Short mmCIF file of C-alpha atoms in Angstrom, two decimals:
data_model
loop_
_atom_site.label_atom_id
_atom_site.label_comp_id
_atom_site.label_asym_id
_atom_site.label_seq_id
_atom_site.Cartn_x
_atom_site.Cartn_y
_atom_site.Cartn_z
CA MET A 7 60.11 35.67 -18.11
CA LEU A 8 56.93 36.89 -19.69
CA THR A 9 55.14 34.80 -22.26
CA THR A 10 53.31 36.22 -25.23
CA ALA A 11 50.15 34.53 -23.98
CA SER A 12 50.34 36.27 -20.58
CA ILE A 13 50.91 39.64 -22.26
CA VAL A 14 47.99 39.18 -24.63
CA GLU A 15 45.73 38.03 -21.80
CA SER A 16 46.71 41.01 -19.68
CA PHE A 17 45.99 43.49 -22.45
CA GLN A 18 42.64 41.98 -23.48
CA ASN A 19 40.89 43.52 -20.48
CA LEU A 20 42.09 47.07 -21.13
CA PRO A 21 40.11 49.83 -22.81
CA ASP A 22 40.53 50.24 -26.57
CA LYS A 23 42.82 53.24 -26.08
CA ILE A 24 45.51 53.58 -23.40
CA SER A 25 48.64 55.68 -23.12
CA LEU A 26 52.09 54.28 -23.69
CA ASP A 27 52.83 54.91 -20.01
CA GLU A 28 49.83 52.78 -18.99
CA ALA A 29 50.92 49.97 -21.32
CA VAL A 30 54.49 50.01 -20.00
CA GLU A 31 53.24 50.11 -16.42
CA ARG A 32 51.04 47.09 -17.12
CA LEU A 33 54.04 45.19 -18.53
CA ILE A 34 56.23 46.08 -15.55
CA ILE A 35 53.59 44.91 -13.08
CA LEU A 36 53.04 41.70 -15.05
CA ASP A 37 56.79 41.04 -15.17
CA ARG A 38 57.19 41.58 -11.42
CA PHE A 39 54.26 39.28 -10.74
CA GLU A 40 55.70 36.54 -12.98
CA ARG A 41 59.15 36.83 -11.35
CA THR A 42 57.63 36.65 -7.89
CA MET A 43 55.62 33.56 -8.80
CA GLU A 44 58.79 31.91 -10.17
CA GLU A 45 60.64 32.69 -6.93
CA ILE A 46 57.79 31.22 -4.89
CA ASP A 47 57.86 28.06 -7.03
CA GLN A 48 61.61 27.82 -6.41
CA LYS A 49 61.14 28.36 -2.66
CA LYS A 50 63.30 31.50 -2.80
CA GLY A 51 60.86 33.80 -1.02
CA VAL A 52 60.10 34.29 2.65
CA SER A 53 56.92 32.63 3.82
CA ASN A 54 54.03 34.67 5.16
CA ALA A 55 54.33 32.86 8.49
CA ASP A 56 58.01 33.84 8.79
CA VAL A 57 57.23 37.49 8.01
CA MET A 58 54.41 37.53 10.56
CA GLN A 59 56.71 36.03 13.21
CA GLU A 60 59.39 38.65 12.48
CA MET A 61 56.78 41.40 12.74
CA ARG A 62 55.55 40.07 16.10
CA GLN A 63 59.12 40.02 17.40
CA TRP A 64 59.74 43.54 16.12
CA ILE A 65 56.52 44.84 17.72
CA GLN A 66 57.46 43.24 21.04
CA LYS A 67 60.86 44.96 20.97
CA GLN A 68 59.18 48.32 20.31
CA LYS A 69 57.09 48.09 23.51
#
């Protein structure tokens, strides 16, 4: 879940004028980032090492 502080911090670095689409896009990206970080904290994601191993196996099968 987004916090007011993270929203304010994210918007502080933007130009003085942006479109509504740009603002919504910024919020969506921020929300996805926060959700991903929560999943990582809860060990719900797949580790980089596991993904790399799967990719190596997939590449070997393609040869």
